[in-house]
PDB file of C-alpha atoms in Angstrom:
ATOM      1  CA  GLY W 127     152.176 360.916 -52.691  1.00 63.00           C
ATOM      2  CA  ALA W 128     151.438 364.052 -54.648  1.00 69.00           C
ATOM      3  CA  VAL W 129     148.198 364.254 -56.555  1.00 89.00           C
ATOM      4  CA  VAL W 130     147.605 365.615 -60.019  1.00 94.00           C
ATOM      5  CA  SER W 131     144.079 365.896 -61.302  1.00 95.00           C
ATOM      6  CA  GLN W 132     142.662 366.416 -64.753  1.00 96.00           C
ATOM      7  CA  HIS W 133     139.289 367.766 -65.741  1.00 96.00           C
ATOM      8  CA  PRO W 134     137.273 366.594 -67.462  1.00 97.00           C
ATOM      9  CA  SER W 135     138.072 362.911 -67.378  1.00 95.00           C
ATOM     10  CA  ARG W 136     136.107 362.357 -70.541  1.00 96.00           C
ATOM     11  CA  VAL W 137     134.761 364.735 -73.161  1.00 97.00           C
ATOM     12  CA  ILE W 138     132.879 364.307 -76.405  1.00 97.00           C
ATOM     13  CA  CYS W 139     132.612 367.235 -78.774  1.00 95.00           C
ATOM     14  CA  LYS W 140     131.600 368.043 -82.310  1.00 96.00           C
ATOM     15  CA  SER W 141     134.126 368.593 -85.036  1.00 97.00           C
ATOM     16  CA  GLY W 142     135.181 372.212 -85.267  1.00 96.00           C
ATOM     17  CA  THR W 143     134.655 373.087 -81.635  1.00 96.00           C
ATOM     18  CA  SER W 144     137.355 373.839 -79.069  1.00 97.00           C
ATOM     19  CA  VAL W 145     137.928 371.839 -75.934  1.00 97.00           C
ATOM     20  CA  LYS W 146     139.801 372.889 -72.808  1.00 97.00           C
ATOM     21  CA  ILE W 147     141.460 370.358 -70.523  1.00 97.00           C
ATOM     22  CA  GLU W 148     142.709 371.342 -67.092  1.00 97.00           C
ATOM     23  CA  CYS W 149     145.626 369.874 -65.198  1.00 96.00           C
ATOM     24  CA  ARG W 150     146.002 370.718 -61.519  1.00 95.00           C
ATOM     25  CA  SER W 151     148.619 369.861 -58.963  1.00 94.00           C
ATOM     26  CA  LEU W 152     146.570 369.534 -55.791  1.00 92.00           C
ATOM     27  CA  ASP W 153     149.148 369.536 -53.027  1.00 90.00           C
ATOM     28  CA  PHE W 154     152.319 370.999 -54.463  1.00 91.00           C
ATOM     29  CA  GLN W 155     153.438 373.852 -56.643  1.00 92.00           C
ATOM     30  CA  ALA W 156     154.424 372.640 -60.071  1.00 91.00           C
ATOM     31  CA  THR W 157     157.101 374.711 -61.725  1.00 90.00           C
ATOM     32  CA  THR W 158     156.781 372.619 -64.860  1.00 93.00           C
ATOM     33  CA  MET W 159     153.893 370.764 -66.431  1.00 95.00           C
ATOM     34  CA  PHE W 160     154.000 368.429 -69.386  1.00 95.00           C
ATOM     35  CA  TRP W 161     151.318 367.391 -71.837  1.00 96.00           C
ATOM     36  CA  TYR W 162     151.279 364.008 -73.535  1.00 96.00           C
ATOM     37  CA  ARG W 163     148.986 362.395 -76.079  1.00 96.00           C
ATOM     38  CA  GLN W 164     148.320 358.694 -76.328  1.00 93.00           C
ATOM     39  CA  PHE W 165     146.475 357.098 -79.228  1.00 90.00           C
ATOM     40  CA  PRO W 166     144.775 353.727 -78.653  1.00 86.00           C
ATOM     41  CA  LYS W 167     147.211 350.910 -77.995  1.00 84.00           C
ATOM     42  CA  GLN W 168     150.144 353.232 -78.521  1.00 88.00           C
ATOM     43  CA  SER W 169     152.674 354.908 -76.292  1.00 90.00           C
ATOM     44  CA  LEU W 170     152.632 358.389 -74.823  1.00 92.00           C
ATOM     45  CA  MET W 171     154.031 361.132 -76.997  1.00 94.00           C
ATOM     46  CA  LEU W 172     155.299 364.315 -75.391  1.00 94.00           C
ATOM     47  CA  MET W 173     153.488 367.293 -76.889  1.00 95.00           C
ATOM     48  CA  ALA W 174     154.817 370.233 -74.938  1.00 95.00           C
ATOM     49  CA  THR W 175     156.504 371.453 -71.796  1.00 93.00           C
ATOM     50  CA  SER W 176     155.130 374.457 -69.964  1.00 92.00           C
ATOM     51  CA  ASN W 177     156.766 376.508 -67.260  1.00 88.00           C
ATOM     52  CA  GLU W 178     154.693 378.777 -65.081  1.00 83.00           C
ATOM     53  CA  GLY W 179     154.497 382.254 -66.485  1.00 79.00           C
ATOM     54  CA  SER W 180     156.250 381.552 -69.756  1.00 83.00           C
ATOM     55  CA  LYS W 181     155.392 380.213 -73.183  1.00 87.00           C
ATOM     56  CA  ALA W 182     155.208 376.490 -73.689  1.00 92.00           C
ATOM     57  CA  THR W 183     157.884 374.624 -75.589  1.00 93.00           C
ATOM     58  CA  TYR W 184     156.354 372.364 -78.209  1.00 95.00           C
ATOM     59  CA  GLU W 185     157.840 369.166 -79.555  1.00 93.00           C
ATOM     60  CA  GLN W 186     158.508 368.857 -83.239  1.00 92.00           C
ATOM     61  CA  GLY W 187     155.366 368.189 -85.230  1.00 92.00           C
ATOM     62  CA  VAL W 188     152.963 369.568 -82.628  1.00 94.00           C
ATOM     63  CA  GLU W 189     151.035 372.608 -83.866  1.00 93.00           C
ATOM     64  CA  LYS W 190     151.215 375.314 -81.230  1.00 92.00           C
ATOM     65  CA  ASP W 191     148.280 377.195 -82.742  1.00 94.00           C
ATOM     66  CA  LYS W 192     146.103 374.126 -82.535  1.00 96.00           C
ATOM     67  CA  PHE W 193     147.118 372.991 -79.068  1.00 96.00           C
ATOM     68  CA  LEU W 194     147.123 376.086 -76.890  1.00 95.00           C
ATOM     69  CA  ILE W 195     148.821 375.678 -73.547  1.00 94.00           C
ATOM     70  CA  ASN W 196     148.512 378.091 -70.685  1.00 90.00           C
ATOM     71  CA  HIS W 197     150.343 377.711 -67.383  1.00 88.00           C
ATOM     72  CA  ALA W 198     149.002 380.693 -65.521  1.00 81.00           C
ATOM     73  CA  SER W 199     149.743 379.535 -61.993  1.00 89.00           C
ATOM     74  CA  LEU W 200     151.917 377.061 -60.155  1.00 90.00           C
ATOM     75  CA  THR W 201     148.997 374.682 -59.745  1.00 93.00           C
ATOM     76  CA  LEU W 202     147.158 374.906 -63.040  1.00 94.00           C
ATOM     77  CA  SER W 203     147.942 374.310 -66.684  1.00 94.00           C
ATOM     78  CA  THR W 204     145.358 374.135 -69.439  1.00 95.00           C
ATOM     79  CA  LEU W 205     145.461 372.542 -72.869  1.00 97.00           C
ATOM     80  CA  THR W 206     142.958 373.831 -75.399  1.00 97.00           C
ATOM     81  CA  VAL W 207     142.417 371.798 -78.532  1.00 97.00           C
ATOM     82  CA  THR W 208     141.167 374.355 -81.040  1.00 96.00           C
ATOM     83  CA  SER W 209     138.922 373.455 -83.957  1.00 96.00           C
ATOM     84  CA  ALA W 210     139.036 369.812 -82.961  1.00 96.00           C
ATOM     85  CA  HIS W 211     138.737 367.133 -85.624  1.00 96.00           C
ATOM     86  CA  PRO W 212     138.182 363.375 -85.326  1.00 96.00           C
ATOM     87  CA  GLU W 213     141.910 362.729 -85.715  1.00 95.00           C
ATOM     88  CA  ASP W 214     142.456 364.692 -82.482  1.00 96.00           C
ATOM     89  CA  SER W 215     140.532 362.038 -80.582  1.00 96.00           C
ATOM     90  CA  SER W 216     143.022 360.685 -78.092  1.00 96.00           C
ATOM     91  CA  PHE W 217     143.913 360.245 -74.444  1.00 95.00           C
ATOM     92  CA  TYR W 218     145.584 363.400 -73.150  1.00 97.00           C
ATOM     93  CA  ILE W 219     147.743 363.048 -70.039  1.00 96.00           C
ATOM     94  CA  CYS W 220     149.507 365.738 -68.085  1.00 96.00           C
ATOM     95  CA  SER W 221     152.315 365.486 -65.586  1.00 94.00           C
ATOM     96  CA  ALA W 222     153.527 368.043 -63.078  1.00 94.00           C
ATOM     97  CA  ALA W 223     156.893 368.475 -61.435  1.00 91.00           C
ATOM     98  CA  ARG W 224     158.407 370.743 -58.822  1.00 90.00           C
ATOM     99  CA  GLY W 225     161.929 371.621 -59.837  1.00 84.00           C
ATOM    100  CA  GLN W 226     163.791 368.463 -60.731  1.00 79.00           C
ATOM    101  CA  ALA W 227     161.739 366.197 -58.476  1.00 84.00           C
ATOM    102  CA  LEU W 228     160.001 363.294 -60.160  1.00 85.00           C
ATOM    103  CA  PRO W 229     156.878 364.243 -62.089  1.00 90.00           C
ATOM    104  CA  TYR W 230     153.450 363.068 -61.065  1.00 92.00           C
ATOM    105  CA  PHE W 231     150.992 362.073 -63.750  1.00 93.00           C
ATOM    106  CA  GLY W 232     147.351 362.962 -63.981  1.00 94.00           C
ATOM    107  CA  PRO W 233     144.690 360.311 -64.649  1.00 93.00           C
ATOM    108  CA  GLY W 234     144.192 361.437 -68.233  1.00 95.00           C
ATOM    109  CA  THR W 235     141.375 362.932 -70.292  1.00 96.00           C
ATOM    110  CA  ARG W 236     139.757 360.951 -73.072  1.00 96.00           C
ATOM    111  CA  LEU W 237     138.732 363.225 -75.928  1.00 97.00           C
ATOM    112  CA  THR W 238     136.348 361.989 -78.596  1.00 97.00           C
ATOM    113  CA  VAL W 239     135.638 364.289 -81.522  1.00 97.00           C
ATOM    114  CA  LEU W 240     132.594 363.355 -83.559  1.00 95.00           C
TER     115      LEU W 240
ATOM    116  CA  SER U 959     161.718 360.434 -83.215  1.00 58.00           C
ATOM    117  CA  GLN U 960     163.152 360.131 -79.744  1.00 64.00           C
ATOM    118  CA  GLN U 961     160.772 357.393 -78.810  1.00 74.00           C
ATOM    119  CA  GLY U 962     162.342 354.233 -77.507  1.00 82.00           C
ATOM    120  CA  GLU U 963     161.368 350.732 -78.441  1.00 87.00           C
ATOM    121  CA  GLU U 964     160.313 347.922 -76.215  1.00 90.00           C
ATOM    122  CA  ASP U 965     160.126 344.223 -76.735  1.00 90.00           C
ATOM    123  CA  PRO U 966     158.249 342.119 -76.634  1.00 94.00           C
ATOM    124  CA  GLN U 967     155.171 344.105 -77.652  1.00 93.00           C
ATOM    125  CA  ALA U 968     153.054 341.591 -75.793  1.00 95.00           C
ATOM    126  CA  LEU U 969     153.876 338.946 -73.219  1.00 96.00           C
ATOM    127  CA  SER U 970     151.603 336.335 -71.713  1.00 97.00           C
ATOM    128  CA  ILE U 971     152.757 334.252 -68.746  1.00 97.00           C
ATOM    129  CA  GLN U 972     151.356 332.092 -65.976  1.00 97.00           C
ATOM    130  CA  GLU U 973     151.021 333.452 -62.486  1.00 97.00           C
ATOM    131  CA  GLY U 974     154.195 332.840 -60.513  1.00 97.00           C
ATOM    132  CA  GLU U 975     156.485 333.054 -63.524  1.00 97.00           C
ATOM    133  CA  ASN U 976     158.926 335.874 -64.099  1.00 97.00           C
ATOM    134  CA  ALA U 977     158.375 338.510 -66.779  1.00 97.00           C
ATOM    135  CA  THR U 978     161.187 340.334 -68.545  1.00 97.00           C
ATOM    136  CA  MET U 979     160.702 343.391 -70.713  1.00 97.00           C
ATOM    137  CA  ASN U 980     163.405 345.157 -72.665  1.00 97.00           C
ATOM    138  CA  CYS U 981     163.758 348.766 -73.695  1.00 96.00           C
ATOM    139  CA  SER U 982     166.140 350.345 -76.171  1.00 95.00           C
ATOM    140  CA  TYR U 983     166.609 354.053 -76.618  1.00 94.00           C
ATOM    141  CA  LYS U 984     168.462 356.369 -78.942  1.00 92.00           C
ATOM    142  CA  THR U 985     170.076 359.239 -77.074  1.00 90.00           C
ATOM    143  CA  SER U 986     172.214 359.797 -74.015  1.00 92.00           C
ATOM    144  CA  ILE U 987     170.176 360.011 -70.845  1.00 94.00           C
ATOM    145  CA  ASN U 988     170.153 361.429 -67.349  1.00 94.00           C
ATOM    146  CA  ASN U 989     167.872 358.673 -66.108  1.00 95.00           C
ATOM    147  CA  LEU U 990     165.457 356.016 -67.277  1.00 96.00           C
ATOM    148  CA  GLN U 991     162.132 355.291 -65.653  1.00 96.00           C
ATOM    149  CA  TRP U 992     159.632 352.478 -65.844  1.00 96.00           C
ATOM    150  CA  TYR U 993     155.906 353.064 -65.635  1.00 95.00           C
ATOM    151  CA  ARG U 994     152.848 350.886 -65.509  1.00 95.00           C
ATOM    152  CA  GLN U 995     149.490 351.702 -67.060  1.00 93.00           C
ATOM    153  CA  ASN U 996     146.290 349.798 -66.593  1.00 89.00           C
ATOM    154  CA  SER U 997     143.987 349.882 -69.599  1.00 82.00           C
ATOM    155  CA  GLY U 998     142.735 353.406 -70.263  1.00 76.00           C
ATOM    156  CA  ARG U 999     144.090 354.714 -66.993  1.00 82.00           C
ATOM    157  CA  GLY U1000     146.869 356.992 -65.813  1.00 85.00           C
ATOM    158  CA  LEU U1001     150.478 356.084 -65.232  1.00 90.00           C
ATOM    159  CA  VAL U1002     152.043 354.654 -62.123  1.00 90.00           C
ATOM    160  CA  HIS U1003     155.732 355.288 -61.580  1.00 91.00           C
ATOM    161  CA  LEU U1004     157.568 352.066 -60.761  1.00 94.00           C
ATOM    162  CA  ILE U1005     161.259 352.755 -60.590  1.00 95.00           C
ATOM    163  CA  LEU U1006     163.957 355.174 -61.733  1.00 95.00           C
ATOM    164  CA  ILE U1007     167.520 354.257 -62.576  1.00 96.00           C
ATOM    165  CA  ARG U1008     170.159 356.913 -63.136  1.00 95.00           C
ATOM    166  CA  SER U1009     172.679 356.836 -65.928  1.00 96.00           C
ATOM    167  CA  ASN U1010     175.502 355.992 -63.511  1.00 96.00           C
ATOM    168  CA  GLU U1011     173.633 353.027 -62.057  1.00 97.00           C
ATOM    169  CA  ARG U1012     173.605 349.536 -63.519  1.00 97.00           C
ATOM    170  CA  GLU U1013     170.987 347.761 -61.480  1.00 97.00           C
ATOM    171  CA  LYS U1014     168.225 348.646 -59.101  1.00 96.00           C
ATOM    172  CA  HIS U1015     165.686 346.669 -57.089  1.00 95.00           C
ATOM    173  CA  SER U1016     162.300 347.535 -55.670  1.00 94.00           C
ATOM    174  CA  GLY U1017     160.254 344.721 -54.191  1.00 95.00           C
ATOM    175  CA  ARG U1018     159.595 342.229 -56.981  1.00 96.00           C
ATOM    176  CA  LEU U1019     161.043 344.577 -59.588  1.00 97.00           C
ATOM    177  CA  ARG U1020     164.580 344.502 -60.881  1.00 98.00           C
ATOM    178  CA  VAL U1021     165.816 347.005 -63.433  1.00 98.00           C
ATOM    179  CA  THR U1022     169.097 346.953 -65.285  1.00 98.00           C
ATOM    180  CA  LEU U1023     170.653 349.660 -67.404  1.00 98.00           C
ATOM    181  CA  ASP U1024     173.402 349.339 -69.985  1.00 97.00           C
ATOM    182  CA  THR U1025     174.245 352.798 -71.266  1.00 96.00           C
ATOM    183  CA  SER U1026     176.818 351.453 -73.721  1.00 95.00           C
ATOM    184  CA  LYS U1027     174.073 349.502 -75.458  1.00 96.00           C
ATOM    185  CA  LYS U1028     171.399 352.105 -74.705  1.00 95.00           C
ATOM    186  CA  SER U1029     169.159 349.465 -73.251  1.00 96.00           C
ATOM    187  CA  SER U1030     167.315 348.621 -70.075  1.00 97.00           C
ATOM    188  CA  SER U1031     165.344 345.671 -68.822  1.00 98.00           C
ATOM    189  CA  LEU U1032     162.573 345.306 -66.288  1.00 98.00           C
ATOM    190  CA  LEU U1033     162.152 341.994 -64.512  1.00 98.00           C
ATOM    191  CA  ILE U1034     159.033 341.250 -62.512  1.00 98.00           C
ATOM    192  CA  THR U1035     159.508 338.179 -60.362  1.00 97.00           C
ATOM    193  CA  ALA U1036     156.780 335.854 -59.087  1.00 97.00           C
ATOM    194  CA  SER U1037     154.153 337.557 -61.223  1.00 97.00           C
ATOM    195  CA  ARG U1038     150.575 337.985 -60.097  1.00 97.00           C
ATOM    196  CA  ALA U1039     147.369 338.400 -62.042  1.00 96.00           C
ATOM    197  CA  ALA U1040     147.244 341.969 -60.728  1.00 95.00           C
ATOM    198  CA  ASP U1041     150.480 342.707 -62.617  1.00 97.00           C
ATOM    199  CA  THR U1042     148.499 342.568 -65.867  1.00 97.00           C
ATOM    200  CA  ALA U1043     149.036 345.986 -67.465  1.00 96.00           C
ATOM    201  CA  SER U1044     151.094 347.833 -70.044  1.00 95.00           C
ATOM    202  CA  TYR U1045     154.631 348.695 -69.050  1.00 96.00           C
ATOM    203  CA  PHE U1046     156.551 351.613 -70.516  1.00 95.00           C
ATOM    204  CA  CYS U1047     160.117 352.732 -70.216  1.00 96.00           C
ATOM    205  CA  ALA U1048     160.724 356.465 -70.405  1.00 95.00           C
ATOM    206  CA  THR U1049     163.972 358.339 -70.812  1.00 94.00           C
ATOM    207  CA  ASP U1050     164.847 361.680 -69.327  1.00 92.00           C
ATOM    208  CA  GLN U1051     167.734 363.125 -71.283  1.00 89.00           C
ATOM    209  CA  THR U1052     168.608 366.104 -69.128  1.00 87.00           C
ATOM    210  CA  GLY U1053     166.896 365.587 -65.787  1.00 83.00           C
ATOM    211  CA  ALA U1054     164.266 368.150 -66.769  1.00 84.00           C
ATOM    212  CA  ASN U1055     161.411 365.636 -66.507  1.00 86.00           C
ATOM    213  CA  ASN U1056     160.308 365.831 -70.152  1.00 86.00           C
ATOM    214  CA  LEU U1057     160.042 362.121 -70.781  1.00 90.00           C
ATOM    215  CA  PHE U1058     160.198 360.164 -73.992  1.00 92.00           C
ATOM    216  CA  PHE U1059     158.343 356.914 -73.722  1.00 94.00           C
ATOM    217  CA  GLY U1060     159.020 353.556 -75.280  1.00 93.00           C
ATOM    218  CA  THR U1061     156.469 351.703 -77.333  1.00 92.00           C
ATOM    219  CA  GLY U1062     155.350 349.619 -74.369  1.00 94.00           C
ATOM    220  CA  THR U1063     154.893 345.965 -73.500  1.00 95.00           C
ATOM    221  CA  ARG U1064     151.452 344.586 -72.825  1.00 95.00           C
ATOM    222  CA  LEU U1065     151.801 341.997 -70.043  1.00 97.00           C
ATOM    223  CA  THR U1066     149.083 339.468 -69.320  1.00 97.00           C
ATOM    224  CA  VAL U1067     149.440 337.269 -66.263  1.00 97.00           C
ATOM    225  CA  ILE U1068     147.137 334.281 -66.365  1.00 96.00           C
ATOM    226  CA  PRO U1069     145.880 333.143 -62.959  1.00 94.00           C
TER     227      PRO U1069
END
Protein backbone atom coordinates (compact mmCIF):
# COMPACT_ATOMS: atom_id res chain seq x y z
CA GLY A 1 0.00 0.00 0.00
CA ALA A 2 0.91 3.65 -0.24
CA VAL A 3 3.32 5.06 2.28
CA VAL A 4 3.16 8.37 4.08
CA SER A 5 6.05 9.43 6.24
CA GLN A 6 6.41 12.10 8.88
CA HIS A 7 9.54 13.77 10.13
CA PRO A 8 10.53 14.03 12.84
CA SER A 9 8.84 11.20 14.66
CA ARG A 10 9.51 12.86 17.97
CA VAL A 11 10.56 16.38 18.89
CA ILE A 12 11.15 18.20 22.15
CA CYS A 13 11.45 21.96 22.13
CA LYS A 14 11.49 24.90 24.48
CA SER A 15 8.49 27.10 24.99
CA GLY A 16 8.42 29.98 22.54
CA THR A 17 10.27 28.25 19.74
CA SER A 18 8.80 27.12 16.42
CA VAL A 19 8.72 23.55 15.23
CA LYS A 20 8.26 22.28 11.69
CA ILE A 21 6.77 18.87 10.96
CA GLU A 22 6.96 17.35 7.50
CA CYS A 23 4.50 14.99 5.89
CA ARG A 24 5.52 13.20 2.70
CA SER A 25 3.70 10.87 0.39
CA LEU A 26 6.46 8.54 -0.75
CA ASP A 27 4.97 6.72 -3.71
CA PHE A 28 2.02 8.76 -4.90
CA GLN A 29 1.09 12.34 -5.58
CA ALA A 30 -1.20 13.68 -2.90
CA THR A 31 -3.60 16.32 -4.11
CA THR A 32 -4.84 16.81 -0.57
CA MET A 33 -3.19 16.45 2.81
CA PHE A 34 -4.83 16.64 6.20
CA TRP A 35 -3.42 17.47 9.60
CA TYR A 36 -4.82 16.04 12.82
CA ARG A 37 -3.95 16.51 16.47
CA GLN A 38 -4.41 13.88 19.14
CA PHE A 39 -4.05 14.59 22.84
CA PRO A 40 -3.23 11.68 25.17
CA LYS A 41 -6.00 9.12 25.41
CA GLN A 42 -8.22 11.21 23.18
CA SER A 43 -9.39 11.00 19.60
CA LEU A 44 -7.96 12.65 16.52
CA MET A 45 -9.17 16.15 15.79
CA LEU A 46 -8.98 17.49 12.26
CA MET A 47 -6.99 20.72 12.24
CA ALA A 48 -6.81 21.65 8.59
CA THR A 49 -7.05 20.49 5.01
CA SER A 50 -4.42 21.55 2.51
CA ASN A 51 -4.53 21.32 -1.25
CA GLU A 52 -1.35 21.60 -3.26
CA GLY A 53 -0.67 25.14 -4.30
CA SER A 54 -3.48 26.76 -2.35
CA LYS A 55 -4.12 28.01 1.15
CA ALA A 56 -5.10 25.54 3.81
CA THR A 57 -8.63 25.37 5.14
CA TYR A 58 -8.66 25.40 8.92
CA GLU A 59 -11.29 23.87 11.16
CA GLN A 60 -13.12 26.06 13.60
CA GLY A 61 -11.05 26.88 16.66
CA VAL A 62 -7.68 26.21 15.03
CA GLU A 63 -5.49 29.32 14.84
CA LYS A 64 -4.12 29.62 11.33
CA ASP A 65 -1.40 32.04 12.44
CA LYS A 66 -0.18 29.60 15.04
CA PHE A 67 -0.33 26.46 12.92
CA LEU A 68 1.17 27.36 9.57
CA ILE A 69 0.55 24.85 6.82
CA ASN A 70 2.37 24.78 3.53
CA HIS A 71 1.62 22.32 0.75
CA ALA A 72 4.22 23.34 -1.77
CA SER A 73 4.33 20.15 -3.80
CA LEU A 74 2.25 17.07 -4.47
CA THR A 75 4.40 15.02 -2.12
CA LEU A 76 5.12 17.36 0.76
CA SER A 77 3.11 19.30 3.29
CA THR A 78 4.57 20.99 6.35
CA LEU A 79 2.98 22.05 9.62
CA THR A 80 4.83 24.69 11.61
CA VAL A 81 3.80 25.22 15.20
CA THR A 82 4.85 28.80 15.90
CA SER A 83 5.75 30.04 19.36
CA ALA A 84 4.98 26.64 20.82
CA HIS A 85 3.71 26.38 24.38
CA PRO A 86 3.30 23.35 26.66
CA GLU A 87 -0.39 23.11 25.79
CA ASP A 88 0.64 22.46 22.16
CA SER A 89 2.27 19.22 23.24
CA SER A 90 0.41 16.56 21.33
CA PHE A 91 0.61 13.82 18.72
CA TYR A 92 0.33 15.34 15.25
CA ILE A 93 -0.77 13.03 12.44
CA CYS A 94 -1.05 13.76 8.76
CA SER A 95 -2.90 11.92 6.05
CA ALA A 96 -2.54 12.20 2.29
CA ALA A 97 -4.99 11.43 -0.47
CA ARG A 98 -4.95 11.42 -4.25
CA GLY A 99 -8.24 12.74 -5.52
CA GLN A 100 -11.06 10.95 -3.78
CA ALA A 101 -9.10 7.76 -3.12
CA LEU A 102 -8.82 6.69 0.49
CA PRO A 103 -6.31 8.68 2.52
CA TYR A 104 -3.18 7.13 3.93
CA PHE A 105 -2.04 8.15 7.38
CA GLY A 106 1.45 8.98 8.50
CA PRO A 107 2.96 7.43 11.64
CA GLY A 108 2.60 10.63 13.63
CA THR A 109 4.93 13.12 15.30
CA ARG A 110 5.01 13.46 19.06
CA LEU A 111 5.67 17.06 20.07
CA THR A 112 6.69 17.89 23.62
CA VAL A 113 7.05 21.54 24.54
CA LEU A 114 8.94 22.19 27.75
CA SER B 1 -18.30 19.70 17.33
CA GLN B 2 -18.61 17.18 14.54
CA GLN B 3 -16.89 14.51 16.52
CA GLY B 4 -18.76 11.27 16.88
CA GLU B 5 -19.10 9.25 20.02
CA GLU B 6 -18.20 5.67 20.62
CA ASP B 7 -19.18 3.23 23.27
CA PRO B 8 -18.01 1.58 25.23
CA GLN B 9 -14.98 3.75 26.00
CA ALA B 10 -13.15 0.64 27.10
CA LEU B 11 -13.81 -3.05 26.59
CA SER B 12 -11.97 -6.00 28.06
CA ILE B 13 -12.66 -9.52 26.80
CA GLN B 14 -11.10 -12.97 26.77
CA GLU B 15 -9.35 -14.24 23.69
CA GLY B 16 -11.80 -16.00 21.41
CA GLU B 17 -14.76 -13.87 22.41
CA ASN B 18 -16.41 -11.37 20.11
CA ALA B 19 -16.03 -7.62 20.59
CA THR B 20 -18.65 -5.09 19.55
CA MET B 21 -18.07 -1.36 19.40
CA ASN B 22 -20.66 1.24 18.57
CA CYS B 23 -20.34 4.64 16.97
CA SER B 24 -22.85 7.45 16.74
CA TYR B 25 -22.43 10.54 14.63
CA LYS B 26 -24.22 13.81 14.07
CA THR B 27 -24.34 14.74 10.40
CA SER B 28 -25.19 13.14 7.09
CA ILE B 29 -22.29 11.22 5.62
CA ASN B 30 -20.81 9.99 2.38
CA ASN B 31 -19.08 7.10 4.12
CA LEU B 32 -17.95 5.87 7.51
CA GLN B 33 -14.61 4.27 8.19
CA TRP B 34 -13.14 2.28 11.04
CA TYR B 35 -9.52 2.59 12.07
CA ARG B 36 -7.28 0.88 14.55
CA GLN B 37 -4.48 2.52 16.50
CA ASN B 38 -1.92 0.78 18.63
CA SER B 39 -0.73 2.83 21.59
CA GLY B 40 1.15 5.92 20.44
CA ARG B 41 1.28 4.76 16.86
CA GLY B 42 -0.28 5.69 13.54
CA LEU B 43 -3.64 4.61 12.21
CA VAL B 44 -4.48 1.49 10.29
CA HIS B 45 -7.51 1.60 8.02
CA LEU B 46 -9.79 -1.37 8.64
CA ILE B 47 -12.92 -0.97 6.60
CA LEU B 48 -15.09 1.60 4.83
CA ILE B 49 -18.85 1.45 4.49
CA ARG B 50 -20.72 3.81 2.20
CA SER B 51 -23.90 5.59 3.13
CA ASN B 52 -25.95 3.36 0.82
CA GLU B 53 -24.59 0.17 2.37
CA ARG B 54 -25.95 -1.50 5.48
CA GLU B 55 -23.41 -4.17 6.22
CA LYS B 56 -19.92 -5.06 5.19
CA HIS B 57 -17.51 -7.87 6.04
CA SER B 58 -13.75 -8.14 5.93
CA GLY B 59 -12.18 -11.23 7.45
CA ARG B 60 -13.11 -11.27 11.13
CA LEU B 61 -14.61 -7.79 10.91
CA ARG B 62 -18.26 -7.00 10.40
CA VAL B 63 -19.50 -3.44 10.14
CA THR B 64 -23.08 -2.27 10.09
CA LEU B 65 -24.43 1.16 9.28
CA ASP B 66 -27.83 2.61 10.12
CA THR B 67 -28.07 6.05 8.58
CA SER B 68 -31.54 6.65 10.02
CA LYS B 69 -30.09 6.33 13.50
CA LYS B 70 -26.72 7.80 12.52
CA SER B 71 -24.94 4.86 14.03
CA SER B 72 -22.50 2.14 13.11
CA SER B 73 -21.10 -0.90 14.83
CA LEU B 74 -17.89 -2.84 14.45
CA LEU B 75 -17.84 -6.50 15.39
CA ILE B 76 -14.57 -8.37 15.74
CA THR B 77 -15.16 -12.10 15.92
CA ALA B 78 -12.90 -14.68 17.56
CA SER B 79 -10.71 -11.99 19.08
CA ARG B 80 -6.99 -12.40 19.51
CA ALA B 81 -4.55 -10.80 21.91
CA ALA B 82 -3.07 -8.97 18.92
CA ASP B 83 -6.41 -7.18 18.45
CA THR B 84 -5.65 -5.14 21.57
CA ALA B 85 -5.72 -1.52 20.40
CA SER B 86 -7.90 1.56 20.21
CA TYR B 87 -10.59 1.55 17.56
CA PHE B 88 -12.01 4.71 16.03
CA CYS B 89 -14.87 5.35 13.69
CA ALA B 90 -14.48 8.28 11.33
CA THR B 91 -17.07 9.95 9.15
CA ASP B 92 -16.51 11.49 5.76
CA GLN B 93 -19.37 13.86 5.06
CA THR B 94 -18.70 14.68 1.43
CA GLY B 95 -16.24 12.10 0.15
CA ALA B 96 -13.45 14.68 0.36
CA ASN B 97 -11.44 12.62 2.86
CA ASN B 98 -11.52 15.17 5.70
CA LEU B 99 -12.46 12.79 8.47
CA PHE B 100 -14.13 13.43 11.78
CA PHE B 101 -13.22 10.81 14.31
CA GLY B 102 -15.22 9.30 17.12
CA THR B 103 -14.03 9.26 20.69
CA GLY B 104 -12.65 5.74 20.36
CA THR B 105 -12.94 2.42 22.15
CA ARG B 106 -9.96 0.95 23.93
CA LEU B 107 -10.11 -2.83 23.43
CA THR B 108 -8.09 -5.21 25.57
CA VAL B 109 -8.05 -8.88 24.64
CA ILE B 110 -6.79 -11.05 27.45
CA PRO B 111 -4.89 -14.15 26.31
